[in-house]
Coordinates of C-alpha atoms and ligand atoms in Angstrom, one line a residue:
X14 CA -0.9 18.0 12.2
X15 CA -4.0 18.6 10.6
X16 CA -6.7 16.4 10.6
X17 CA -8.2 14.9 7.8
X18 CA -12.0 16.0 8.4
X19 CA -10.6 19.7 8.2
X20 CA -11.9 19.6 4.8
X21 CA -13.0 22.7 4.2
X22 CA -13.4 24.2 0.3
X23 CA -11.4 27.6 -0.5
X24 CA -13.3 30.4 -1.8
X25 CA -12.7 31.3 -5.1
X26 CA -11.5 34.4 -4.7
X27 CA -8.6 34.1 -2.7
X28 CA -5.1 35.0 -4.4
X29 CA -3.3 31.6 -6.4
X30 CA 0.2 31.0 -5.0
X31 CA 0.5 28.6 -8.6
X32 CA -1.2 27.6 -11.4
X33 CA -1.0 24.2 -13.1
X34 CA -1.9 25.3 -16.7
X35 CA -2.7 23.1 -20.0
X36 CA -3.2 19.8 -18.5
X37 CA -6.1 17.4 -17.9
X38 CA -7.7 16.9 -15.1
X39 CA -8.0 13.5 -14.4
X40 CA -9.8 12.2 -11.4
X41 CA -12.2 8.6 -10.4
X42 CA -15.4 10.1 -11.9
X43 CA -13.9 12.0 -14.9
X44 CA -11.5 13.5 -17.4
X45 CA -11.6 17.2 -18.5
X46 CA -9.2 20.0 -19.7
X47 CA -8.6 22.4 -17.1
X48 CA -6.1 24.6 -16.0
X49 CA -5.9 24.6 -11.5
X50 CA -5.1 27.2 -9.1
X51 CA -3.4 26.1 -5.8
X52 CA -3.8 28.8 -2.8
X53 CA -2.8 28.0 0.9
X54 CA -1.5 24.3 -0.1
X55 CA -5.1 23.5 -1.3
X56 CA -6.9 23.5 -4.6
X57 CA -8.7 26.9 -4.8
X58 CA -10.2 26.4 -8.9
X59 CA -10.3 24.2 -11.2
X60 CA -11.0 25.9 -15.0
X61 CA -11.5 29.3 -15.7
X62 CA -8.9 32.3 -15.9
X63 CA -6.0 33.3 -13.9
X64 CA -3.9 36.3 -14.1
X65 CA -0.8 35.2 -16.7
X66 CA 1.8 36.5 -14.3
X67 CA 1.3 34.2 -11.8
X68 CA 3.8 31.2 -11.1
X69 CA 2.5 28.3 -13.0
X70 CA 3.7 24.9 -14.3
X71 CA 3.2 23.8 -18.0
X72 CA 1.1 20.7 -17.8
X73 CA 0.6 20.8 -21.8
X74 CA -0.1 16.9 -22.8
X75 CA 0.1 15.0 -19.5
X76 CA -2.6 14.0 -16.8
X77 CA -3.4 16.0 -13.9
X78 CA -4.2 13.5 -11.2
X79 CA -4.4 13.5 -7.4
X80 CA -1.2 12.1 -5.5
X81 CA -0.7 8.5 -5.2
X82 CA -2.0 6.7 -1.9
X83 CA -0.5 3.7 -0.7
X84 CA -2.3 1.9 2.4
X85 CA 0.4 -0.6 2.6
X86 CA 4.4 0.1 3.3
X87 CA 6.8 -1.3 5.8
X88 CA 9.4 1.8 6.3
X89 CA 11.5 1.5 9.1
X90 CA 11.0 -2.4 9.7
X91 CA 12.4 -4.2 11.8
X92 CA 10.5 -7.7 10.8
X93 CA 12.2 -10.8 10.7
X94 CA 14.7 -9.6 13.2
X95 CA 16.2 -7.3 9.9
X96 CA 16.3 -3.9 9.3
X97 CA 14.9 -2.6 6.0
X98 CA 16.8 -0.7 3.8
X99 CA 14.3 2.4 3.8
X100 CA 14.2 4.5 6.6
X101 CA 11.0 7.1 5.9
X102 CA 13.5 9.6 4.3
X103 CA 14.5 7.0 1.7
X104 CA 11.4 5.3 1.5
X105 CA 9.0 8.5 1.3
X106 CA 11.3 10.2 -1.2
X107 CA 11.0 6.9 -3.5
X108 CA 7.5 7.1 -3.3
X109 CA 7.3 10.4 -4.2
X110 CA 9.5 9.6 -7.2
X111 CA 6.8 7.5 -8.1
X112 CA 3.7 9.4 -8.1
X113 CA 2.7 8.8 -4.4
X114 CA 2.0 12.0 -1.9
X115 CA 0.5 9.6 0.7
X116 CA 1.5 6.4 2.5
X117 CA 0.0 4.6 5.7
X118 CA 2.9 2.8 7.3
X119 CA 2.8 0.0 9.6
X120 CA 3.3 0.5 12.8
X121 CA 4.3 -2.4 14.8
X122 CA 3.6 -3.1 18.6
X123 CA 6.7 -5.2 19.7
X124 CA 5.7 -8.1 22.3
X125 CA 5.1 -6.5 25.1
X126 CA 4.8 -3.3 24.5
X127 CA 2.5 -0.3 25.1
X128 CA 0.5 1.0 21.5
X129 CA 1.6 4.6 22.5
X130 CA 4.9 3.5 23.1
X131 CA 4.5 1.9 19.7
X132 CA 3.5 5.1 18.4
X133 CA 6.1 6.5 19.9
X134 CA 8.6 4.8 18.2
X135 CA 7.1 5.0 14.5
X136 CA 6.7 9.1 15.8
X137 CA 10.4 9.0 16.2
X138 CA 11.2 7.0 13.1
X139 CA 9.4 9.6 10.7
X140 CA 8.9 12.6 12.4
X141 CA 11.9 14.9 11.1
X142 CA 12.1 12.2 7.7
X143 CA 9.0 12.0 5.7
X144 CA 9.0 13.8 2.6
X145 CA 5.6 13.1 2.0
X146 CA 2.1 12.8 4.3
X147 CA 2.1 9.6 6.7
X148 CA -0.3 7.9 8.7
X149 CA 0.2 4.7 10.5
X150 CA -2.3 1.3 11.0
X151 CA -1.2 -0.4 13.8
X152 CA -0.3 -3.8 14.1
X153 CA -1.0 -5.9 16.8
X154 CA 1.2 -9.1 18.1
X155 CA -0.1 -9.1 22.0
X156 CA -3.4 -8.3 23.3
X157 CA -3.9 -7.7 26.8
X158 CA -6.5 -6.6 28.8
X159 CA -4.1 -3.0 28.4
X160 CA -3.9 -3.1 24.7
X161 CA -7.8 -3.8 24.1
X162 CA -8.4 -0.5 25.9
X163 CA -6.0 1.5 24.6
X164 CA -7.0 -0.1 21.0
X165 CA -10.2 1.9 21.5
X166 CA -8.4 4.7 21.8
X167 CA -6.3 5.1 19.0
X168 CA -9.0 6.5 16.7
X169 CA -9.2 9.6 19.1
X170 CA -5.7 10.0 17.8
X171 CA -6.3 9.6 13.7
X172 CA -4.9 5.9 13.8
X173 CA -8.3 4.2 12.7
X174 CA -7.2 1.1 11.4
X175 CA -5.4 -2.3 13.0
X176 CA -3.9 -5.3 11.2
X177 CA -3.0 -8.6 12.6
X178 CA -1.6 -11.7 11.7
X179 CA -3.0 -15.1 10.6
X180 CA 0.4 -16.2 9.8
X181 CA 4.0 -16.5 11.5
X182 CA 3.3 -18.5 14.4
X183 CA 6.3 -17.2 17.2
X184 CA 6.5 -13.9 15.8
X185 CA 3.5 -12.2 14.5
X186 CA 0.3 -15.0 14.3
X187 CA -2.6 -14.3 16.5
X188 CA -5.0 -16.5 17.2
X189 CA -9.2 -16.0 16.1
X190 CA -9.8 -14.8 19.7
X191 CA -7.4 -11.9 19.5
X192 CA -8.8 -11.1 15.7
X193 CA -12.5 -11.5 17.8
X194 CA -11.4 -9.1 19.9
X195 CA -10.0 -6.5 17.9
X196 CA -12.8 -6.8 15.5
X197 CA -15.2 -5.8 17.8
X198 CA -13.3 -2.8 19.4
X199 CA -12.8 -1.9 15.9
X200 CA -16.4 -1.9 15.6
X201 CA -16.9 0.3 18.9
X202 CA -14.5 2.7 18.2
X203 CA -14.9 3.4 14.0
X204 CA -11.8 1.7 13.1
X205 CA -11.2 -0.8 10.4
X206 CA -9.4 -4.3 11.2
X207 CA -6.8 -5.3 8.2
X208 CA -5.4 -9.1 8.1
X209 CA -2.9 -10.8 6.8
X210 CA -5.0 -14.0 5.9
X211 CA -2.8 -17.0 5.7
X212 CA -3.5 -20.2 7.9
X213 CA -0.3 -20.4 9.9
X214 CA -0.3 -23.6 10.7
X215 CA -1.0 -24.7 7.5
X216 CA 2.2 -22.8 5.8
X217 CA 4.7 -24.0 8.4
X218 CA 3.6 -27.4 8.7
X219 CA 4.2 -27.6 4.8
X220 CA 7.1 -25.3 5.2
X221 CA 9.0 -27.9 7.5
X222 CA 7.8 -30.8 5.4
X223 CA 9.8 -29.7 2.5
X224 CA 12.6 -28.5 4.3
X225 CA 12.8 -32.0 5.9
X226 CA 12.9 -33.2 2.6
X227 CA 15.7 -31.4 1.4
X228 CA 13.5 -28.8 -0.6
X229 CA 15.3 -25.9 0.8
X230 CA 15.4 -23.7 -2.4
X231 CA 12.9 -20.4 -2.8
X232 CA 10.8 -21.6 -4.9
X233 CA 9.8 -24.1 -1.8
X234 CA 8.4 -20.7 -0.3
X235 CA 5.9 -20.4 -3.3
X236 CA 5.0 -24.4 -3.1
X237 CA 4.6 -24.5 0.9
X238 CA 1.9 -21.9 1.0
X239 CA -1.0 -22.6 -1.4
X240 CA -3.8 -20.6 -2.5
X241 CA -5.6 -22.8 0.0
X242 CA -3.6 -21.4 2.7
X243 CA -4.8 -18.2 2.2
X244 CA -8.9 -18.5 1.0
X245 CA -9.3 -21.1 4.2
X246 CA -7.7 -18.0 6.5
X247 CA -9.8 -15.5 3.8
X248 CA -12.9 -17.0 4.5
X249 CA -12.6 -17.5 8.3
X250 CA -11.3 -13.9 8.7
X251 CA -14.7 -12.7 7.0
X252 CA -16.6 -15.0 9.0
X253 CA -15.1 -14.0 12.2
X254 CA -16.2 -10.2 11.1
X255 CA -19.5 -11.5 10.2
X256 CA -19.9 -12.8 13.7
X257 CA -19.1 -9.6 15.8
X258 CA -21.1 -7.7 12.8
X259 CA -18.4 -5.2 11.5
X260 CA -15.9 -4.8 8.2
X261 CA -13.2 -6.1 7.4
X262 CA -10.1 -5.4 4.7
X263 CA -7.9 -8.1 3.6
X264 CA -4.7 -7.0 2.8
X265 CA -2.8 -8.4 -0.2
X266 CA -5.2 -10.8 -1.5
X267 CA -3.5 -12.9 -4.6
X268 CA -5.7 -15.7 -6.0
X269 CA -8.9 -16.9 -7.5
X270 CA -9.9 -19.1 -4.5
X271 CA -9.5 -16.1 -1.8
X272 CA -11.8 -13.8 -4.0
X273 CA -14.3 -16.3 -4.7
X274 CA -14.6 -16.4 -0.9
X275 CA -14.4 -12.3 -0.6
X276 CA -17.0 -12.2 -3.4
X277 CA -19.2 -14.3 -1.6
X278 CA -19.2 -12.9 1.6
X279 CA -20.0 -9.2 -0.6
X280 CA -23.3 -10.9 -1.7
X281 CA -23.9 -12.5 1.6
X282 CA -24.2 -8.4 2.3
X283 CA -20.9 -8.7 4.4
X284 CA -18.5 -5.0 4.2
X285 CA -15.9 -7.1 3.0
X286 CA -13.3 -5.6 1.0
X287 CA -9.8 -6.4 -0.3
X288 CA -6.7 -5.0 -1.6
X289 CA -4.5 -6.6 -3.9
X290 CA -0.5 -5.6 -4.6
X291 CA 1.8 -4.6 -7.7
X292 CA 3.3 -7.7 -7.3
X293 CA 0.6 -10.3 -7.8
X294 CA -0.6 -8.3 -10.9
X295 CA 3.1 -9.5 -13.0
X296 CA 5.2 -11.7 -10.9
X297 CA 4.3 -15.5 -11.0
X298 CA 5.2 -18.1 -8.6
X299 CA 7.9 -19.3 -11.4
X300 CA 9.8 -16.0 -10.8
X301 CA 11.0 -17.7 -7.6
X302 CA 12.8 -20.8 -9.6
X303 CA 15.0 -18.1 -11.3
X304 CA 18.6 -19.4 -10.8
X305 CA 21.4 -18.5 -8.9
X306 CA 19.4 -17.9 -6.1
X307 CA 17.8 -15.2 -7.3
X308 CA 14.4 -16.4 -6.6
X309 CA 14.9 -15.0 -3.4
X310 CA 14.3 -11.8 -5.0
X311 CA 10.8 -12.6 -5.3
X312 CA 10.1 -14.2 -2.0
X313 CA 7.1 -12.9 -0.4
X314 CA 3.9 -13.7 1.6
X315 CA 1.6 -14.8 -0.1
X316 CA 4.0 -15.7 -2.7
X317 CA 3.2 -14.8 -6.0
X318 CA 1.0 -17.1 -8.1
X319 CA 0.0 -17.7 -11.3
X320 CA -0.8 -16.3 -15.0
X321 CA -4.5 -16.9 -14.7
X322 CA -4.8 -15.7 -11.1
X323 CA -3.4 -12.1 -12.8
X324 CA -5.9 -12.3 -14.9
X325 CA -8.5 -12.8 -12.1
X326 CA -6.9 -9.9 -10.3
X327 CA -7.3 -7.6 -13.2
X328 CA -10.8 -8.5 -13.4
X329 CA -11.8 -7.7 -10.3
X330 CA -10.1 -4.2 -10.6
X331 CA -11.6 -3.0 -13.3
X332 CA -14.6 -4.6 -11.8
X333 CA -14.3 -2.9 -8.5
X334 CA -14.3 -6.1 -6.3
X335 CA -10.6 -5.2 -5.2
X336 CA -10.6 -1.9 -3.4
X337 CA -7.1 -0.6 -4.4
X338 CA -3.4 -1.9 -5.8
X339 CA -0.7 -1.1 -2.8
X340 CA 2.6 -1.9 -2.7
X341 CA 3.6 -4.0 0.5
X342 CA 7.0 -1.9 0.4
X343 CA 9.7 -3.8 2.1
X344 CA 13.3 -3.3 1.4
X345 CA 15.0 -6.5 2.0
X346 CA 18.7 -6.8 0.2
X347 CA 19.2 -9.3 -1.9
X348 CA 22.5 -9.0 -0.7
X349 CA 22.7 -8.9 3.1
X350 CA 19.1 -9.7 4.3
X351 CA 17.7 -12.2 1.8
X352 CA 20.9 -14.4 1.5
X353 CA 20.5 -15.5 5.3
X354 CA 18.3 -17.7 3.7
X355 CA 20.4 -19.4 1.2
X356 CA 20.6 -22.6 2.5
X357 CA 17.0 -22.7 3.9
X358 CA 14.2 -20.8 2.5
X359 CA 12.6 -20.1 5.8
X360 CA 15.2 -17.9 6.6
X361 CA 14.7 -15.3 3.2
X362 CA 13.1 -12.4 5.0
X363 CA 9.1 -12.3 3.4
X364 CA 8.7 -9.1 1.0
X365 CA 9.9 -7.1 -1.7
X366 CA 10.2 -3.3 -2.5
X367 CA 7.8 -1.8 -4.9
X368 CA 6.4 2.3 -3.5
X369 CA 8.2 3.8 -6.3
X370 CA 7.2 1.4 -9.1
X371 CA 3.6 1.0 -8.3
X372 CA 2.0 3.7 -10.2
X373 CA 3.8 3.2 -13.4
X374 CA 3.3 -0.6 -13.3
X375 CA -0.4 -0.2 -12.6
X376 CA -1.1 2.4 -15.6
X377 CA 0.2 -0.3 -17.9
X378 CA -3.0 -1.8 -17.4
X379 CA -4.3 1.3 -18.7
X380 CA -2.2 1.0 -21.7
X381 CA -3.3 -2.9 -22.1
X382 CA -6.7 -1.7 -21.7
X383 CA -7.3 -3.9 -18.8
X384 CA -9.0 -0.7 -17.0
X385 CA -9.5 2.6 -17.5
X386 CA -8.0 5.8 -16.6
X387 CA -10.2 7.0 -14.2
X388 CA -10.2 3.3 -12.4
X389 CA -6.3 3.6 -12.7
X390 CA -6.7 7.3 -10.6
X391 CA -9.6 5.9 -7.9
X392 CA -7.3 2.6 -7.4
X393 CA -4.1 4.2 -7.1
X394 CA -5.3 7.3 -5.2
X395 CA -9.3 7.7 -4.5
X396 CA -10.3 4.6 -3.6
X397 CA -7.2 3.6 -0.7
X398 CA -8.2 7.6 0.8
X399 CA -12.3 6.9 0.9
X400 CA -11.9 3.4 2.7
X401 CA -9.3 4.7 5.3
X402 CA -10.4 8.2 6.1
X403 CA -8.7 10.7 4.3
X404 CA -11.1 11.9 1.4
X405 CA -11.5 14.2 0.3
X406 CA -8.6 16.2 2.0
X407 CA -6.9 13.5 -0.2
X408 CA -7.5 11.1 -2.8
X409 CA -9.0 13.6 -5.4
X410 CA -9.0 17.1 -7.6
X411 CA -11.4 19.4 -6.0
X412 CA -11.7 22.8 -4.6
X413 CA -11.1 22.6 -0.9
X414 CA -8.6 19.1 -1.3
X415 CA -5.3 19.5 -0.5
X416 CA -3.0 20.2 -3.6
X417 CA -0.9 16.7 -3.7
X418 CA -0.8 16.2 -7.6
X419 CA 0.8 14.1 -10.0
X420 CA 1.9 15.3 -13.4
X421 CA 1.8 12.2 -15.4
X422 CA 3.5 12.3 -18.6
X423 CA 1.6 8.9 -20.6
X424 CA 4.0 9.6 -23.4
X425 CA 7.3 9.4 -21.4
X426 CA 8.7 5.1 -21.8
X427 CA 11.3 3.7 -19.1
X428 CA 13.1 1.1 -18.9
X429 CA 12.4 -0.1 -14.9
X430 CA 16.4 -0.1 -13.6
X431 CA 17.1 -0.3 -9.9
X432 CA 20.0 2.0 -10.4
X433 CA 17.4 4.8 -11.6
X434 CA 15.0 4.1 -8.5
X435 CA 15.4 6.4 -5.5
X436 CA 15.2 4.2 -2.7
X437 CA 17.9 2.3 -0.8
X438 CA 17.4 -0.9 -2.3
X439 CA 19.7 -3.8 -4.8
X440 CA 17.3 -4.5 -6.9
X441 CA 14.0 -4.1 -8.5
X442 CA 11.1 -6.4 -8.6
X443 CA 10.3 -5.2 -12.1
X444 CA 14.1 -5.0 -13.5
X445 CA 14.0 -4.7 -17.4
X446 CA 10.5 -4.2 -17.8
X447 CA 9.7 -1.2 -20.0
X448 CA 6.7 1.2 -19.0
X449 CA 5.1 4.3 -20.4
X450 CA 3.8 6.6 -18.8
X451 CA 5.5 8.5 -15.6
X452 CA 5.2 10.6 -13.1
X453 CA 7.0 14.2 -14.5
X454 CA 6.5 16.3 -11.7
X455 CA 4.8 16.0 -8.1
X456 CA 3.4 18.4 -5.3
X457 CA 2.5 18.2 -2.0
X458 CA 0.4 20.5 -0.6
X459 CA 0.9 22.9 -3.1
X460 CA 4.6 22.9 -3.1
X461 CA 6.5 20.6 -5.4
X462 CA 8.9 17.8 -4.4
X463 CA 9.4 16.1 -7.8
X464 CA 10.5 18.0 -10.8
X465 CA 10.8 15.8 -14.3
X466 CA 11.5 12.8 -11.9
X467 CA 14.0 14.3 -9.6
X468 CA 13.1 15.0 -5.5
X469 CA 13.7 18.7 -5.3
X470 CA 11.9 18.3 -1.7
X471 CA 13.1 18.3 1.5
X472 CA 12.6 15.4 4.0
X473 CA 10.7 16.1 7.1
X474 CA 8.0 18.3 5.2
X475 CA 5.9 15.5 5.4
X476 CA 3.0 15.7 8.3
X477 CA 1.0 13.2 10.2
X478 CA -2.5 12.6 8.4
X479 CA -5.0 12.2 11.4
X480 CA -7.4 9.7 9.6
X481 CA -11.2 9.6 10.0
X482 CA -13.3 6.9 11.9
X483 CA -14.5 4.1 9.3
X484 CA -17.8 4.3 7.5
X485 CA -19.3 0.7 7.4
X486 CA -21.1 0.7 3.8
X487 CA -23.8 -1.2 5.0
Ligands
LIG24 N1 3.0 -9.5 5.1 C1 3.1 -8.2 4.8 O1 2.0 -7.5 4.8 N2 4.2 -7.6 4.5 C2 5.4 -8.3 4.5 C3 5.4 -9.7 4.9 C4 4.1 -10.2 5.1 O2 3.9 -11.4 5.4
LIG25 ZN1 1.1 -9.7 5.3
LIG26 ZN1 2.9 -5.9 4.3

């Protein structure tokens, strides 16, 4: 368990345990040719000569990049009274598959209970599986006297950001007290508040409408939660950080209203900041009327939206209003877990997979020029590690980072096929859809996991990444 303010550059001179030779370098502030040398798990040099006899991998015409990081996954979940399909061996592995040496899991208090017991659990859940580095933000249902102390506690322990919910009244909702609350010992304690922003209320009085009507199909999940639903919850979520005077990270923000309102709270001189996910960026709210009920494939929260919000969203990446692209990894069946729901949408379990597709789906708004490589490599990787504590240990190429790299072939062109992917899910979000560009090979801390797309790793290798205290940027 090392924590991530260990940072601490290698000197130069120490003996290379491997050498990544003939690639380029690729990080968020530039591109050069350069050949790396990787002692003690870390990057030791970047360009100049090595002795030829030492182990080395051929990068010759792909992209040396730091390892993916993705601030948003749901391994091990039990939400919506279901288990997921991915455990963290299954789920880690996928990601690694997919160019991602990094993810921060969400770790759920239960009603009721303790955050270390929370811990505890999630501890137990990926301890002996992770194939790659984990941390956890914690998400709170029930705040008691207990948990708002202990809350100010957990950034002692690395775990320096909480999420709650605006949404799912009965199961996860909190109400703007609680959010008050944990806002503020957020603020006391350097850790950074995540919300689902939805307006509860608002999504299940609609949801119920519908129903009532007869409207039970998926698509009636899409229709009974507006962009409205979310901006309104946006916009108070911002305000209710405004008041206590701290930050605040929206997680998977989808629309045009919800960053107009994130935009202006950013020139109001508020540390607002959003992510947005894979899926918002090329699934459409008309993906959920595909037929034979396999609209449920695409049911998740917010739902997906529209051609001209992608557009938005793309935008603002290349723009750098959104901080990062994560994945929201959940692995709901279609066939066991979101088929409870096929006589009533409200019972389709919210979320869909997407750890090991996010990097190549991203890059093809390299390819469409939509942003650049170096905004692909900080939005994928440098970017999610700065805002929650883990850069430059991760998140970049530099002497002294730990050696998680991607080698990314941009000439190698896939077809996206669930039965190719590597976690334990029925289908793919992004089934049929060709790509190019892929992660080839992948190590983590100096060792490598993925060779030409295949885990050669071995699950449990992945540690617990003890997270710095937030920065506010203002
Ligand atoms: N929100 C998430 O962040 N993930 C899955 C479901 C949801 O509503
Ligand atoms: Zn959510
Ligand atoms: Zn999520």
């Amino acid at each position: 368990m090392r924590p991530s303010g260990d940072f601490n550059p290698t000197p130069q001179e120490q003996p290379m345990d491997l050498v990544v030779r003939n690639g380029t370098v690729v990080t968020a502030s530039g591109v050069s040719k350069a050949d790396l040398g990787i002692a003690d798990g870390r990057i030791a040099q970047i360009g100049g000569d090595f002795a030829r006899d030492l182990p080395a991998i051929d990068a010759a015409g792909c992209f040396v990049m730091p390892g993916g990081i993705d601030v948003h996954t749901h391994l091990d979940s039990t939400d919506f009274n279901t288990q997921s399909a991915d455990n963290f061996e299954t789920g880690t592995i996928a990601a690694a598959c997919g160019g991602t040496t990094t993810v921060i899991d969400f770790c759920a208090q239960a009603h009721g209970q303790s955050l270390a017991d929370a811990i505890a659990n999630w501890d137990s859940k990926a301890g002996d599986k992770a194939a790659i580095d984990y941390g956890y933000h914690i998400i709170i249902v029930d705040m008691n006297d207990a948990v708002f102390e202990e809350l100010g506690t957990l950034p002692e322990k690395g775990i320096t950001s909480f999420k709650l919910f605006m949404a799912y009244r009965g199961m996860n909702m909190i109400d703007d007290v609680t959010l008050l609350k944990a806002l503020d010992q957020a603020k006391r304690s350097g850790a950074l508040v995540m919300v689902h922003a939805e307006n509860g209320d608002a999504a299940d009085y609609l949801r119920d409408k519908f129903v009532a009507e007869g409207k039970t199909e998926p698509y009636y999940h899409a229709l009974s939660r507006p962009s409205r639903v979310e901006s309104e919850a946006t916009a108070r979520a911002i305000a209710l950080a405004e008041i206590v005077g701290t930050s605040i990270y929206v997680v998977h923000l989808t629309c045009a209203d919800a960053l107009d309102e994130l935009i202006r709270a950013k020139r109001r001189g508020v540390d607002a900041m959003a992510e947005t996910c894979t899926q918002y960026l090329y699934l459409t709210k008309e993906d959920l009327a595909r037929p034979d009920f396999e609209g449920a494939k695409f049911v998740f929260t917010p739902p997906a939206r529209t051609v001209e919000d992608q557009e938005v969203l793309w935008d603002a990446l290349a723009n750098r209003v959104l901080e990062t692209v994560s994945s929201d990894h959940c692995s709901w069946l279609f066939k066991g877990h979101k088929d409870k729901g096929k006589d009533d949408f409200r019972k389709i379990p919210n979320g869909a997979p997407g750890v090991e597709e996010r990097l190549m789906m991203v890059y093809q708004g390299v390819n469409e020029g939509r942003i650049s490589l170096t905004e692909f490599v900080d939005l994928v990787a440098t970017r999610p590690a700065q805002v929650f504590g883990m850069f430059p240990k991760k998140g970049t190429i530099a002497v002294g980072s730990d050696a998680d790299i991607v080698i990314w072939d941009p000439e190698a062109e896939f077809t996206i096929t669930q039965s190719a992917m590597n976690n334990a899910m029925d289908y793919s979000s992004y089934e049929g859809h060709a790509v190019k560009g892929l992660p080839r090979d992948v190590l983590l801390r100096g060792k490598q996991i993925v060779r030409d797309r295949e885990y050669i790793g071995t699950p449990g290798e992945g540690e617990f990444l003890r997270r710095d205290r937030y920065v506010p940027r203002n």
